[in-house]
Structures are given as C-alpha cells and as structure tokens.
Coordinates of C-alpha atoms in Angstrom, one line a residue:
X1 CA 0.0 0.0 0.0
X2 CA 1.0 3.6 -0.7
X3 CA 0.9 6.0 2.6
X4 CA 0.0 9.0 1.3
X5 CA 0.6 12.1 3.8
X6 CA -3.5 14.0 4.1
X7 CA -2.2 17.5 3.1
X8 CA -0.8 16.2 -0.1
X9 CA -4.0 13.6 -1.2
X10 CA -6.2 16.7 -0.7
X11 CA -4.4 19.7 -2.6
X12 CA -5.4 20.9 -5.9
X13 CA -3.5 23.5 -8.0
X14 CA -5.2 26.1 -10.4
X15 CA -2.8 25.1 -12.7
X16 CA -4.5 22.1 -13.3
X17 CA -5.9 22.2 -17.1
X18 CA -9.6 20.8 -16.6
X19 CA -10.4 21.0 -20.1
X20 CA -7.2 18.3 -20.6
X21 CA -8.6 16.2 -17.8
X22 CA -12.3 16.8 -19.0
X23 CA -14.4 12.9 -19.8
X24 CA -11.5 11.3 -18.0
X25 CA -11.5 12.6 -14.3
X26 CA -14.3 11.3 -11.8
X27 CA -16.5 14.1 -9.9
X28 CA -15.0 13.0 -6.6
X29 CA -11.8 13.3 -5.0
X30 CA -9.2 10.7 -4.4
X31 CA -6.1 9.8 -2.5
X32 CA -3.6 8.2 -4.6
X33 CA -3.9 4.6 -2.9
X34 CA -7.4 4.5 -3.5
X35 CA -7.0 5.3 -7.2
X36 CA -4.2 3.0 -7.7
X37 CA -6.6 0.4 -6.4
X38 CA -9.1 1.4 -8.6
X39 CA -6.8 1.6 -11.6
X40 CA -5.5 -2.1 -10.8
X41 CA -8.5 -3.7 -10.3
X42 CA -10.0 -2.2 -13.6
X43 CA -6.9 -3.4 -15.6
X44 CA -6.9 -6.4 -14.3
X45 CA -10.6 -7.2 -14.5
X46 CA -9.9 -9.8 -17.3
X47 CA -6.5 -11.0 -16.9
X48 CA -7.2 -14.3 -15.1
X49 CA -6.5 -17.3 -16.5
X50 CA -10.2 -18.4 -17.2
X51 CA -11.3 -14.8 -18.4
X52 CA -8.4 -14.6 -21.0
X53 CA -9.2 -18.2 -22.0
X54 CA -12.7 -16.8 -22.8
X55 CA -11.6 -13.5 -24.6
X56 CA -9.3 -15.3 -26.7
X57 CA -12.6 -17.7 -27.5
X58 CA -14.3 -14.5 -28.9
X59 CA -11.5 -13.1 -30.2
X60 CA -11.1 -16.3 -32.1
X61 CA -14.6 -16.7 -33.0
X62 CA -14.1 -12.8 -34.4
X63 CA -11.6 -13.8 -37.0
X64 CA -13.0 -16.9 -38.1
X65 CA -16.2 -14.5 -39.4
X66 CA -13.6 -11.9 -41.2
X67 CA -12.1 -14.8 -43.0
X68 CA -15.9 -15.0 -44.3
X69 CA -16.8 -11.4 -45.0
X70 CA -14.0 -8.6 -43.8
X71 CA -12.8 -6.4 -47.1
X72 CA -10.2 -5.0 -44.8
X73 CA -9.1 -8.0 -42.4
X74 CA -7.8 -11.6 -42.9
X75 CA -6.7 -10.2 -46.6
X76 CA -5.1 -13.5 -48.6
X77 CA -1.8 -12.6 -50.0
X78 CA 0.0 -13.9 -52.9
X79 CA 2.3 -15.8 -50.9
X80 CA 0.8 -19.1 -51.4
X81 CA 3.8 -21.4 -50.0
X82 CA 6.7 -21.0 -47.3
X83 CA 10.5 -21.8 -47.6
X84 CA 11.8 -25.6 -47.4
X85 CA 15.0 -23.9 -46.4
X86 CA 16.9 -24.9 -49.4
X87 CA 16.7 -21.5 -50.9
X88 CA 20.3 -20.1 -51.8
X89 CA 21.8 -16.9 -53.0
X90 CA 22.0 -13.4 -52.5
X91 CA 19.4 -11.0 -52.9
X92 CA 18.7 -7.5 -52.4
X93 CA 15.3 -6.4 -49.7
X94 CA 13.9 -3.2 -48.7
X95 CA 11.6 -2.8 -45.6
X96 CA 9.5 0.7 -46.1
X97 CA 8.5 1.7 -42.6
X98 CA 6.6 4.3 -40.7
X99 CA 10.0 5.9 -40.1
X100 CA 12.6 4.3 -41.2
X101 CA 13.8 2.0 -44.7
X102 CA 16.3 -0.3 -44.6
X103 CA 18.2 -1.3 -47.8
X104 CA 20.5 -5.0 -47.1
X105 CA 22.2 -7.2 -49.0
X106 CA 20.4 -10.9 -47.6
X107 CA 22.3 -13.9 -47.9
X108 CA 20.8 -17.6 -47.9
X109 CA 22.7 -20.3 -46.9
X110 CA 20.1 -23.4 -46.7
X111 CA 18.5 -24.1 -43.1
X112 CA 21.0 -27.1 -42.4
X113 CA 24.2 -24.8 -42.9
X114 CA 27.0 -24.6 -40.3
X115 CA 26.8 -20.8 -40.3
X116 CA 24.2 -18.6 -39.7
X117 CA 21.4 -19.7 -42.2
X118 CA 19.8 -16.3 -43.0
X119 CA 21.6 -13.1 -42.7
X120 CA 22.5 -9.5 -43.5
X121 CA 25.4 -9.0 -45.7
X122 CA 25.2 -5.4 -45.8
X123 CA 22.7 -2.6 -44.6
X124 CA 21.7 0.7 -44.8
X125 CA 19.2 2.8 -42.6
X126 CA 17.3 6.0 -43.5
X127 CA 15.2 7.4 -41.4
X128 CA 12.2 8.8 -43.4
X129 CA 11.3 12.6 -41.6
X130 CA 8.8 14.6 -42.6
X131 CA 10.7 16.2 -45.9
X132 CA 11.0 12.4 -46.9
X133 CA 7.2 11.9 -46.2
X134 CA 6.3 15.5 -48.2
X135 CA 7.9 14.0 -51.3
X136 CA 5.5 13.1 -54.1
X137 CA 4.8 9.9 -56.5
X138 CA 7.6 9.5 -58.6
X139 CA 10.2 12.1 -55.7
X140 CA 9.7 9.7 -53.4
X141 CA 10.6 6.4 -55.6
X142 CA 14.0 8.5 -56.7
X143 CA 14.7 8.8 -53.0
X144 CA 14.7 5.3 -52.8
X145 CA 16.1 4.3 -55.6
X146 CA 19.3 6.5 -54.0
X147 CA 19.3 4.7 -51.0
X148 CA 19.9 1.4 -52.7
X149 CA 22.7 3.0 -54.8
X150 CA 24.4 4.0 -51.7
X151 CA 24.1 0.5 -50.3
X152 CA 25.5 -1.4 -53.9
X153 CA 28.1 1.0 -54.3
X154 CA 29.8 0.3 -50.7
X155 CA 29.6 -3.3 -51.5
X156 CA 32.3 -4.4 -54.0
X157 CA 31.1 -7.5 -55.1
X158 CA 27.4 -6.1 -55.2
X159 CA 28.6 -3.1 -57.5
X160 CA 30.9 -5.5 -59.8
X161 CA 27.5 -7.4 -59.9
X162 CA 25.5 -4.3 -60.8
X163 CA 28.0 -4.1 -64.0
X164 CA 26.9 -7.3 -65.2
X165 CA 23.7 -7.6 -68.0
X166 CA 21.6 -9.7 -65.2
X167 CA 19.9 -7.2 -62.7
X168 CA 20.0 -8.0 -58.7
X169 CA 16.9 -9.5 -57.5
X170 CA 15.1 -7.6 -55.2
X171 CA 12.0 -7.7 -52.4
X172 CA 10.1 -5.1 -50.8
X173 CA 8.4 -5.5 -47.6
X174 CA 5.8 -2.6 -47.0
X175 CA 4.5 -1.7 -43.7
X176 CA 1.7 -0.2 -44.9
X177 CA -1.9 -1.9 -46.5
X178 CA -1.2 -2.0 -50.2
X179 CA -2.4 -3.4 -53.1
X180 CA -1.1 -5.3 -55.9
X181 CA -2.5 -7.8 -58.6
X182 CA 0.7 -10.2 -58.3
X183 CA 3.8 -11.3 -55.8
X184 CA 5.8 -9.1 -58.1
X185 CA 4.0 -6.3 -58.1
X186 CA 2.6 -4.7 -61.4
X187 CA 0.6 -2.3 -59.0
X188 CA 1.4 -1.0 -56.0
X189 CA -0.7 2.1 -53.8
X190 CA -0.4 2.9 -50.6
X191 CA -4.2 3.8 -48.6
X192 CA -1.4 5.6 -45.4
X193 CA 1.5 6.6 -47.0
X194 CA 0.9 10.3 -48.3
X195 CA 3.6 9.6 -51.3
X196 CA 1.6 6.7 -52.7
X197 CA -2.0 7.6 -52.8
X198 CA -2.4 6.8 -56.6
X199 CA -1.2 3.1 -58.1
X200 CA 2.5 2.7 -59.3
X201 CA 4.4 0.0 -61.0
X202 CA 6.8 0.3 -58.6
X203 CA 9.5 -1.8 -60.8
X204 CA 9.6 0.7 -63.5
X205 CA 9.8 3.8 -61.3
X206 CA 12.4 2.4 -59.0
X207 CA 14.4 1.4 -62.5
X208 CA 13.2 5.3 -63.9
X209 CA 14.9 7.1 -61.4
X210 CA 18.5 5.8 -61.2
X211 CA 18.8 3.3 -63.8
X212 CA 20.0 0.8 -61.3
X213 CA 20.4 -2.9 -62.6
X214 CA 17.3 -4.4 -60.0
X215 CA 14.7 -6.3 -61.0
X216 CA 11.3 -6.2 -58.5
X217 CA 10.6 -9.9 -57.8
X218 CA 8.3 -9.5 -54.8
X219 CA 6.2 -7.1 -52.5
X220 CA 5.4 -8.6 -49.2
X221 CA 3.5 -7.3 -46.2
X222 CA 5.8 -6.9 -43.1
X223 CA 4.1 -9.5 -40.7
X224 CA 4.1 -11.7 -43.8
X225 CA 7.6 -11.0 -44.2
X226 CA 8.2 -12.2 -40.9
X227 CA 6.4 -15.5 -41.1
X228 CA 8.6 -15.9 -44.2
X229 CA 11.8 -15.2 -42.7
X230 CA 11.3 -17.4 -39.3
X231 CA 9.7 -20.1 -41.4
X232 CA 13.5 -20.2 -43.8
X233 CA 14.7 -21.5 -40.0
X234 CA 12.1 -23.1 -38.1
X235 CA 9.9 -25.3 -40.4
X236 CA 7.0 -24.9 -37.2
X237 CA 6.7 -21.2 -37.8
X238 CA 3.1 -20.6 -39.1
X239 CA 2.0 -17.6 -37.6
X240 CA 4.1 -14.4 -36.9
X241 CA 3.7 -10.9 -35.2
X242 CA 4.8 -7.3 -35.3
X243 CA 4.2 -5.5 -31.9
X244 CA 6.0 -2.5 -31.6
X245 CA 4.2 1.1 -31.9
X246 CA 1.4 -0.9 -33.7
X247 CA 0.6 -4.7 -33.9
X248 CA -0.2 -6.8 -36.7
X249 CA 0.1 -10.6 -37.8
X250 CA 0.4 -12.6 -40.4
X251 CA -0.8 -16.2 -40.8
X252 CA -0.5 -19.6 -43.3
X253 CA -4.3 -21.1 -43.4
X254 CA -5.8 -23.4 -45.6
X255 CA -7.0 -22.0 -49.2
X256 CA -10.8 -23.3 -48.2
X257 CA -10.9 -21.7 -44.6
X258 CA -11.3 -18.4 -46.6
X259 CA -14.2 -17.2 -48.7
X260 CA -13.7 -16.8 -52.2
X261 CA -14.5 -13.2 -52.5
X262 CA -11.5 -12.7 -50.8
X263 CA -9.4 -13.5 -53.9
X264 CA -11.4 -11.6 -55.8
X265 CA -10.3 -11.8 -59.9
X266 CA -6.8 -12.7 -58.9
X267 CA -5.4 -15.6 -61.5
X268 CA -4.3 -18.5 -59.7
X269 CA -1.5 -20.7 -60.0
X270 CA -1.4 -24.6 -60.2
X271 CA -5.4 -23.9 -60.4
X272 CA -5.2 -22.8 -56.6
X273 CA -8.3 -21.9 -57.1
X274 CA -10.0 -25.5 -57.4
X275 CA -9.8 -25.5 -53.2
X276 CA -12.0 -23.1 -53.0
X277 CA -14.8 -25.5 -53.4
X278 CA -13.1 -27.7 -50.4
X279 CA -13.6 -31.0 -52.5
X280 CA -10.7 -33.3 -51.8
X281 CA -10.5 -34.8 -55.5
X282 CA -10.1 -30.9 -56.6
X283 CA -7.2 -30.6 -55.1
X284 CA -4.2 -30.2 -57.6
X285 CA -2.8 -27.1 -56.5
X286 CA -0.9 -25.3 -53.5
X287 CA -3.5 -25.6 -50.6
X288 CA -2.3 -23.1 -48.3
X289 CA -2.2 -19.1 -48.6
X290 CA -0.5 -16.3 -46.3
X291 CA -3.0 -14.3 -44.7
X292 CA -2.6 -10.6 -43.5
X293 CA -4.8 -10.7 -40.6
X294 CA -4.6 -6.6 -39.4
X295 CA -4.8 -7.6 -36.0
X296 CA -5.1 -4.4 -34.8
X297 CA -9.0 -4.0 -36.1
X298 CA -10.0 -6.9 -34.0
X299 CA -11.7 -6.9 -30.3
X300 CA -13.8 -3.6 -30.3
X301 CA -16.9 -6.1 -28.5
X302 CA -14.6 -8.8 -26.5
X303 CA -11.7 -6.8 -24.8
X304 CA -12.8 -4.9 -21.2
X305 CA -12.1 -1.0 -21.3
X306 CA -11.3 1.5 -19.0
X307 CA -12.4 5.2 -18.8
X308 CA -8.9 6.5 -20.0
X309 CA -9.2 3.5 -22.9
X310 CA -12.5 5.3 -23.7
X311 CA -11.3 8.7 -23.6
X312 CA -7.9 7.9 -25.8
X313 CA -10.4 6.2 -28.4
X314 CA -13.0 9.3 -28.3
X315 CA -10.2 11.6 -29.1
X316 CA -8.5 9.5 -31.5
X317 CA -8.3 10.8 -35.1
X318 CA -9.8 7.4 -36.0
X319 CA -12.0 6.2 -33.0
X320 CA -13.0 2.4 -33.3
X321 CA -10.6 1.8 -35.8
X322 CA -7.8 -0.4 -34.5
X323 CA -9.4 -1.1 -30.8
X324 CA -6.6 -3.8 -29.9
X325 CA -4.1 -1.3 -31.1
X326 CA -5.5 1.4 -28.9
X327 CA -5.6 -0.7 -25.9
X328 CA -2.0 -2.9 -25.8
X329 CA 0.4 -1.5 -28.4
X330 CA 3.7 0.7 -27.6
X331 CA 2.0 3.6 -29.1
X332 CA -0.4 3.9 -26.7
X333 CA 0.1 2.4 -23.4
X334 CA 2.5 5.4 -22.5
X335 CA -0.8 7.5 -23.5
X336 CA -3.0 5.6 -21.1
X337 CA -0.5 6.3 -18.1
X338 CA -0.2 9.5 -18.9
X339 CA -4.2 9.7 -18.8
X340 CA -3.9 8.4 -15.4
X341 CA -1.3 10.5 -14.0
X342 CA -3.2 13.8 -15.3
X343 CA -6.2 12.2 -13.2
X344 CA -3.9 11.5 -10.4
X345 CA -2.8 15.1 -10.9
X346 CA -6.5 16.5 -10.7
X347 CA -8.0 14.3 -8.1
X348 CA -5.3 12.9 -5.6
X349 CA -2.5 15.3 -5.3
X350 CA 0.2 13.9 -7.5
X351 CA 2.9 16.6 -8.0
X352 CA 1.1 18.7 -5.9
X353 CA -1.6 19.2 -8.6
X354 CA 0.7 20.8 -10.9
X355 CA 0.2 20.1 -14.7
X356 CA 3.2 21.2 -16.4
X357 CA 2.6 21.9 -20.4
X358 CA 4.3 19.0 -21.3
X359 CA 2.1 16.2 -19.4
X360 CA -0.7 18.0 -20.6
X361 CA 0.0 17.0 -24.2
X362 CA -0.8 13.8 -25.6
X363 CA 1.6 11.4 -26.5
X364 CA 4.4 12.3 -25.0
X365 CA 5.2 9.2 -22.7
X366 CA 7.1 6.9 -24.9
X367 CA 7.6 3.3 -24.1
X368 CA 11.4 3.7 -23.5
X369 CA 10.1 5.9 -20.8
X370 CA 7.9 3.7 -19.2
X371 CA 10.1 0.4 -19.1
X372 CA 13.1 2.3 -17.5
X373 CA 10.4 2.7 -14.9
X374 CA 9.4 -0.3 -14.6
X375 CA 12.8 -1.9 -13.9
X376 CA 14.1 0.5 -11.7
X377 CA 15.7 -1.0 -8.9
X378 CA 17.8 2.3 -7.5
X379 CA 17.3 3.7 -4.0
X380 CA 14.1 5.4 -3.5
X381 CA 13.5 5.2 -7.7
X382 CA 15.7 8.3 -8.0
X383 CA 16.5 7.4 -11.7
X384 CA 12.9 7.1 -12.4
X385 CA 12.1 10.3 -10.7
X386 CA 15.2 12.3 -12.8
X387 CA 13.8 10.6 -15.9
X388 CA 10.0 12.0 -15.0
X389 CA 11.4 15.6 -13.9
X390 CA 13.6 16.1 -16.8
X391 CA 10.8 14.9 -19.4
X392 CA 7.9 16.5 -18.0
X393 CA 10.1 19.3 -16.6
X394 CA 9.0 19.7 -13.0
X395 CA 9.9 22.6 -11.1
X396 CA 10.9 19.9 -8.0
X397 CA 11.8 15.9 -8.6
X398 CA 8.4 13.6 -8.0
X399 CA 8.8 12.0 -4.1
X400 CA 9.9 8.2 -4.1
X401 CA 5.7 7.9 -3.3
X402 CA 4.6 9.8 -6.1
X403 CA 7.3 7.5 -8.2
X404 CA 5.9 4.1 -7.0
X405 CA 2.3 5.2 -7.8
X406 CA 3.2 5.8 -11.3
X407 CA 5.3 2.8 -11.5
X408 CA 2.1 0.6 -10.5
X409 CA 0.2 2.2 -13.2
X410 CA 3.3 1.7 -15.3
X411 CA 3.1 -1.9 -14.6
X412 CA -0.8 -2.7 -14.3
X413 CA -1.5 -1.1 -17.9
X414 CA 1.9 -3.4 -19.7
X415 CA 0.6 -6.5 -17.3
X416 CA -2.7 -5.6 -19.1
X417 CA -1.0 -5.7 -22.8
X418 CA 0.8 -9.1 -21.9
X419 CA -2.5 -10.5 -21.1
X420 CA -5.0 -9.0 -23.9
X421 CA -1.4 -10.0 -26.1
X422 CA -1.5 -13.7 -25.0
X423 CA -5.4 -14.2 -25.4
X424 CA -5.3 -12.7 -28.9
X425 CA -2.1 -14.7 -30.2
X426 CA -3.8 -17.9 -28.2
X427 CA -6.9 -17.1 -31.0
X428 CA -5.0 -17.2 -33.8
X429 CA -2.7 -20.6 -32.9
X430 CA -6.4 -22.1 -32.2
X431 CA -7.9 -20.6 -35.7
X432 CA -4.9 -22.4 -37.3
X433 CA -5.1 -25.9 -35.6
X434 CA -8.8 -25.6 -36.3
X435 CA -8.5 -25.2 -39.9
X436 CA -6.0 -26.9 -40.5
X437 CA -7.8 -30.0 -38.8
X438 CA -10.9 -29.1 -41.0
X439 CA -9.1 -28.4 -44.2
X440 CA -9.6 -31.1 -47.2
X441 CA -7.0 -33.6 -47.7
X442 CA -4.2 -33.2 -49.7
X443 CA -2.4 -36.0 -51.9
X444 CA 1.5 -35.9 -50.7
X445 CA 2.4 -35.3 -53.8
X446 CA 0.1 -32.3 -55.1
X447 CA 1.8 -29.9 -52.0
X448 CA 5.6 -30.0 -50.8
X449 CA 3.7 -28.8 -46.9
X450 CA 0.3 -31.0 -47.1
X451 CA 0.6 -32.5 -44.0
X452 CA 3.4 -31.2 -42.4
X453 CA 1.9 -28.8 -39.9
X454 CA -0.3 -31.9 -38.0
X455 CA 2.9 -33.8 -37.5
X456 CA 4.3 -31.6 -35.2
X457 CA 3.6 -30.8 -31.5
X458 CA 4.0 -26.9 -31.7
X459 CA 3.7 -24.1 -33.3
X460 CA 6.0 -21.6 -33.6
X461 CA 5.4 -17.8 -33.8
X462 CA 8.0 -15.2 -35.1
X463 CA 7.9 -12.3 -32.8
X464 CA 9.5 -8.8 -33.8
X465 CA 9.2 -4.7 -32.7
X466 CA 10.1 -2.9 -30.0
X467 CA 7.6 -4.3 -27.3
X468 CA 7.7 -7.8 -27.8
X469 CA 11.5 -7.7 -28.2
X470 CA 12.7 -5.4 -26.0
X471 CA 9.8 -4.1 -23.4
X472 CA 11.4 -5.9 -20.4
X473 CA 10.3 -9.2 -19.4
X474 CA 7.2 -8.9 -22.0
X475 CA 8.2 -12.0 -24.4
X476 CA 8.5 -14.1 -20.9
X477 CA 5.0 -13.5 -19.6
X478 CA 3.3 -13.7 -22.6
X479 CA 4.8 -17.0 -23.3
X480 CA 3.8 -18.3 -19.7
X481 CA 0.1 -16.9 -20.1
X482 CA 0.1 -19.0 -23.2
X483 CA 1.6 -22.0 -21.6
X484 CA -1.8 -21.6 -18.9
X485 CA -3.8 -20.9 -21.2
X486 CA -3.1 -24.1 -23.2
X487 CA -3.1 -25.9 -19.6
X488 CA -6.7 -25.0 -19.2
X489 CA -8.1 -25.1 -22.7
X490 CA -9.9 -28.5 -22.8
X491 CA -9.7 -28.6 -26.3
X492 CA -5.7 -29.3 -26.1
X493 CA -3.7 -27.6 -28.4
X494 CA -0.5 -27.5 -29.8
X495 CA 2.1 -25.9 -27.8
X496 CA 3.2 -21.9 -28.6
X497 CA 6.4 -21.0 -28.4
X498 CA 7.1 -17.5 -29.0
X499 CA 10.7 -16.8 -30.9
X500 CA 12.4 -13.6 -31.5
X501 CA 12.8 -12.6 -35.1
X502 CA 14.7 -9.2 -35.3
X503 CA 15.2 -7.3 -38.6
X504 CA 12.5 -9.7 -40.0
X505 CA 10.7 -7.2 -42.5
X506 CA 14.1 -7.0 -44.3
X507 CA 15.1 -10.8 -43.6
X508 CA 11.4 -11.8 -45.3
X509 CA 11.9 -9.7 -48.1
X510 CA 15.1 -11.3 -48.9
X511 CA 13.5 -15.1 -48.6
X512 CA 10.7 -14.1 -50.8
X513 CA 12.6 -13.2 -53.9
X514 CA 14.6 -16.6 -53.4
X515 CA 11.3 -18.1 -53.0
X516 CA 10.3 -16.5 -56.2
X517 CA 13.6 -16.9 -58.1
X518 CA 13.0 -21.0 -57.0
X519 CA 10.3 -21.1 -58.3
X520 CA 10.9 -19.4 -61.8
X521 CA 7.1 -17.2 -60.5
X522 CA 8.5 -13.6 -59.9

C-alpha cells in the first residue's frame, strides 16, 4: 500500500488544465492509494487465466467471421507457400516503414548450414522525416532508388555485380496496406502513405529514377515478411507478429478456410483456385495461402475497457478503428499512463496538482520511458524520478511515493497488454489448428507442406518490434500466459512458443525473392 501524507491527497492546483482532464477525471476526490486500487483492479478485470481463456474464444470466433466477409481484415496474400530452407543466393530487400527503410544485401545459406542460415550481408538505414514523407509519386521512388545505390556502391562484389547484363533480384516489404494484382508487383498504392496515394508500378519507377540494374521480384507485407523469414529456419513457424508502436500478424491457413470473395479476380497458380470448393478430389494445386490478418481492427466487442481506454479512443483521429491497437500497443500504453497521471494530478494530489505543459499534451510518454520505470531497482526510484522531472520538466523531482504510484500504473497497464497480447495470439494458434484439422486432404504429392503442420507438437510464432522484443520481461509472460492458457483449454492444443525474429521485414523480403527466383514465378 502507498501511505499518502493527508495534506498532499487533498491539494489541488489552479494550474490544473480541466479542459485536458475533462471525460477522463471522476467528480469525486481521491487519495492516490485509492485510485491506484481502482486503476488495478480495472486493468486487471480480465487478466485471469479463465477470463483470457474466454476473450481469446471470442476473439477467435471474431476472425474466423472476417475470413468470411471482412474487405479489410484476414486479406489472402500472394504468398501461397513458405521456404523448405533450401533457398540459396543473394538477394537484395527493402523494408519501407513508418519511419525508417532499410536497404541490405540478404544472404541464404540453406537451413541445415553450419553458419548462420539467413543473414544480412550489408545494410543501410534512412530514417524517413517529414521532408522524406512530403515527397510526391515518382520524388519519393527517386529517393529510394538512391538509397539502394548507396548501399550497392559500398559493397564491392554487389557493385561489380551491378556491372553485369543480369539485374539483382530484389524484395520489398511494405508496412503499410497496399495493393497489388501479383507477388511481383505490377501495381502497388499505398491507402497511409501520403507519397503513394495513386497506383505505381513500382519496378519501373524504381528502374526510372536511377537506372539501377534491380529487377522487382516481390512485395510482401511486413508480418508476412516475418512469417517468411522465421519459417526459412524453423519449419513450425506458421503464424508471426509485429508488436511494436502498432501490432499486426500474419498467418499460413488453408486456401478453403477463406471465402472466395476474398481472392477476388486474382489468377491463380497450379489452379489454386479449385480449393476453394473444399472438394478433396479438386485438389491439384498449392493448398495453403498467407493471410494478412490486421490484428489491430480486432476486439472492439470482446476486450474490457477502461475510462482512459474510452477517452484515448473518443479523441483518436480514427475512433474504433484499430481497438486492440488502442488498448496494448507501444504507441499507446504510455498514453494511457499519462491519462492516469493527469487524473492523479486533478483528483489525488500527484505533484502537488501541478500540470506542467508537457504532461498536458498527448503522447508524450514513450515506451522507453515507461520500461526504464518499470525496472528500476535504485534507491528510493531516483533514476525514475530524474527521468519523469527532466521529461515533464517539474519545477521539484516527483517523491519516491509519487514515483511508485506511477510505476504501479506503469506496470498494471503493460501486465494488461501481456494479457490481452497472449489471449489474442492464443486465438489465432487455435484458428490455425482448427483449420488446418478441418481443411480437405491433400495427396502428398500435389503440395511439398500437405501434412506437415499436424505432425508436429508446436507451433511456432516469429515475434518482432520494439515491445515484444525489447519491453522488459514482456516476451516471458506472454509466453507463460500462453503456456496456462493451453493448460486450461480442454480442447488441447498444440504448444506456442514464442521466438524472437529481429530485422524480420528486411530478412522476409530477402527469402521471398529466393522463393520467387525458385520457383521461376516472380
């Protein structure tokens, strides 16, 4: 418990900002113990085992009706296989972020090599600021197109390769919903990106601006790029997710599990299409497909909310849009604290009820922020509070009282993402067992992975961003939340084992223009 002296639980400050605090703070007054317990027991109102065993049943039950009907979730790709691990060679990939591209060199080396199967040869990093972002259509392209220069031209075999008549194979992985008629990409749009609101055949603009020697072989999503690249390495990896300042996933289901508007007049190949009507004996092609699930749209009806949830989503530029987002990714849990501690602020005395400007503006508590708190083991939390005074720049440190209320909130609303986390990836290892068990029969012969998936015991899930990766101790619990939540599913499941897959975007693009150099499809 938090002893909080009376004088400070009862002061307020004029310089308190009510219309920042308006929707969010209750009429009454509060000591800080009493609204820490409230704030605990609201975020952990469904975090027990039985209650997250539940969620992820609806949450499940959710995505199996988008694979039916959604035009913007559970999108099939036209990734249609994974690696066998045999792939070999040298290839060229390009992640397009948020913020940042990356331009490497990937090498394959064959999942049974002595050294490091998959890896980066080479890489570049450009962070892409505003003036990149203001850049138009064919500006933006150019920009690119300079960055991979750059890259070849510091790499001496590369740039004696570039001098050669056969152009360097190349993958894109796009963190961004786009859309494209083929892996390779004859055209490519962007709905978020402001440089790529029109279609583009990204090939010939990239080969337009500089004249480099590339040839676009395929355009992959970045949670698809991930399942791609931990799959090159772990043959058990069906399933992968990005949770960093967003979250997404990406996941190999049976061709018949979806419904067939969601292939819409794509052409198949090795008349794929012929699952569709789930008849065993129509079965010649590739049964599988990579599915885009945009995991972030999911859970508006099955995940508990809070007022501060409520008010974050209200104010939101697009309310109701990505509610699992909203409620567990690193772009806003450092929003929800800071909710709190501007109610704490106008309700139980926390810094004296002094808003500076900087609290008072949204966003400004970053995740960094909050897992330095959250592992701070000096005397009395001084880092924490010279981390909180020098950010929020407080006229006088916060007390080592003040300092452990916020670091309670710190940890109730990341022990609430862990949960919410676990249920949702629990859902979609269940959707996969599920249809896979239900999926028609394949001959061995007609598909290289027919099969393959029921003979082993687990499933493996590639895991990159910042929060799964590097939020401390965030990969651990979610993988023993899992682990209870298979204990006390009686429909028993394969095991999930959560595996770190850094630079994966990059990594996946690299593996799927092997994949599509393999199989002579680019």
């Amino acid at each position: 418990m938090i002893v909080v002296h009376p004088a400070t639980a009862t002061r307020q400050s004029s310089t308190v900002k009510s219309a920042v605090i308006e929707h969010v703070i209750p009429v009454c007054e509060n000591t800080m113990d009493q609204l820490l317990k409230e704030v605990q027991e609201l975020f952990d109102q469904q975090l027990r085992v039985d209650s997250l065993l539940a969620l992820s049943k609806k949450l499940q039950a959710e995505l199996k009706e988008r694979l039916q009907s959604s035009p913007q979730c559970m999108l099939p790709s036209h990734n249609y296989t994974l690696p066998d691990g045999k792939e070999h060679g040298t290839y060229l990939g390009l992640e397009v972020g948020g913020s940042t591209l990356r331009v490497a060199l990937v090498e394959l080396d064959g999942r049974t090599s002595s050294r490091q199967p998959l890896r980066i040869r080479r890489m570049v990093t450009s962070s892409i600021d505003n003036q990149v972002r203001d850049l138009r259509g064919l500006a933006f392209f150019d920009w690119i197109a300079g960055k991979i220069g750059e890259m070849l031209s510091a790499d001496r075999e590369a740039h004696d390769y570039m001098q050669l008549r056969e152009p360097i194979p190349m993958g894109i992985a796009w963190s961004f919903p786009i859309e494209f008629v083929s892996l390779s990409g004859k055209k490519l749009a962007s709905t978020n990106f402001p440089v790529a609101k029109h279609p583009f055949g990204a090939e010939t603009l990239l080969v337009w601006a500089k004249n480099l020697n590339i040839r676009l072989d395929a355009i992959v999503n970045d949670s698809s790029a991930t399942v791609l690249s931990r799959a090159y390495i772990d043959p058990s990896t069906r399933l992968a997710v990005i949770l960093g300042t967003g979250i997404n996933a990406a996941i190999h289901l049976p061709i018949s599990s979806l419904h067939e508007s969601k292939f819409g007049q794509r052409e198949f190949p090795n008349l794929v299409a012929t699952l569709l009507d789930s008849s065993p004996t129509a079965a010649t092609g590739m049964s599988h497909v990579l599915v885009n699930t945009e995991l972030s749209m999911f859970g508006k009806r099955a995940f508990s909310t809070t007022r501060w949830d409520e008010y974050l989503n209200a104010h939101h530029m697009m309310p109701d849009y990505q509610p699992m987002e909203y409620l567990l990714s690193g772009g806003y849990m450092g929003e929800i604290v800071r909710l709190i501690m501007v109610e704490a602020i106008g309700t139980a005395g926390l810094f004296d009820g002094n808003l500076s400007a900087t609290l008072s503006t949204p966003y400004t508590l970053d995740t960094q922020t909050l897992a330095a708190i959250e592992v701070d083991t000096s005397p009395s939390l001084s880092l924490s509070c010279r981390i909180v005074q020098e950010k929020y720049l407080l006229a006088l440190p916060p007390t080592p009282v003040e300092m452990l209320f916020i670091r309670q909130v710190v940890r109730a609303v990341s022990r609430r993402s862990q949960g919410y986390f676990s249920a949702a990836i629990y859902a979609l290892s269940s959707l996969l067992h599920e249809a896979d068990q239900q999926a028609p029969r394949i001959p061995p012969d007609s598909s290289g992975e027919a099969g393959a998936f029921n003979d082993l015991d687990h499933i493996s899930i590639g895991c990159d961003g910042s929060v799964i990766n590097k939020y401390p101790g965030y990969m651990q619990k979610s993988q023993e939340l899992l682990g209870q939540l298979s204990s006390m599913d009686p429909q028993k499941r394969k095991r999930v084992v959560l595996e770190s897959a850094g630079e994966s975007a990059v990594l996946g693009a690299g593996v799927a223009v092997a994949m599509a150099n393999a199989s002579g499809s680019s």
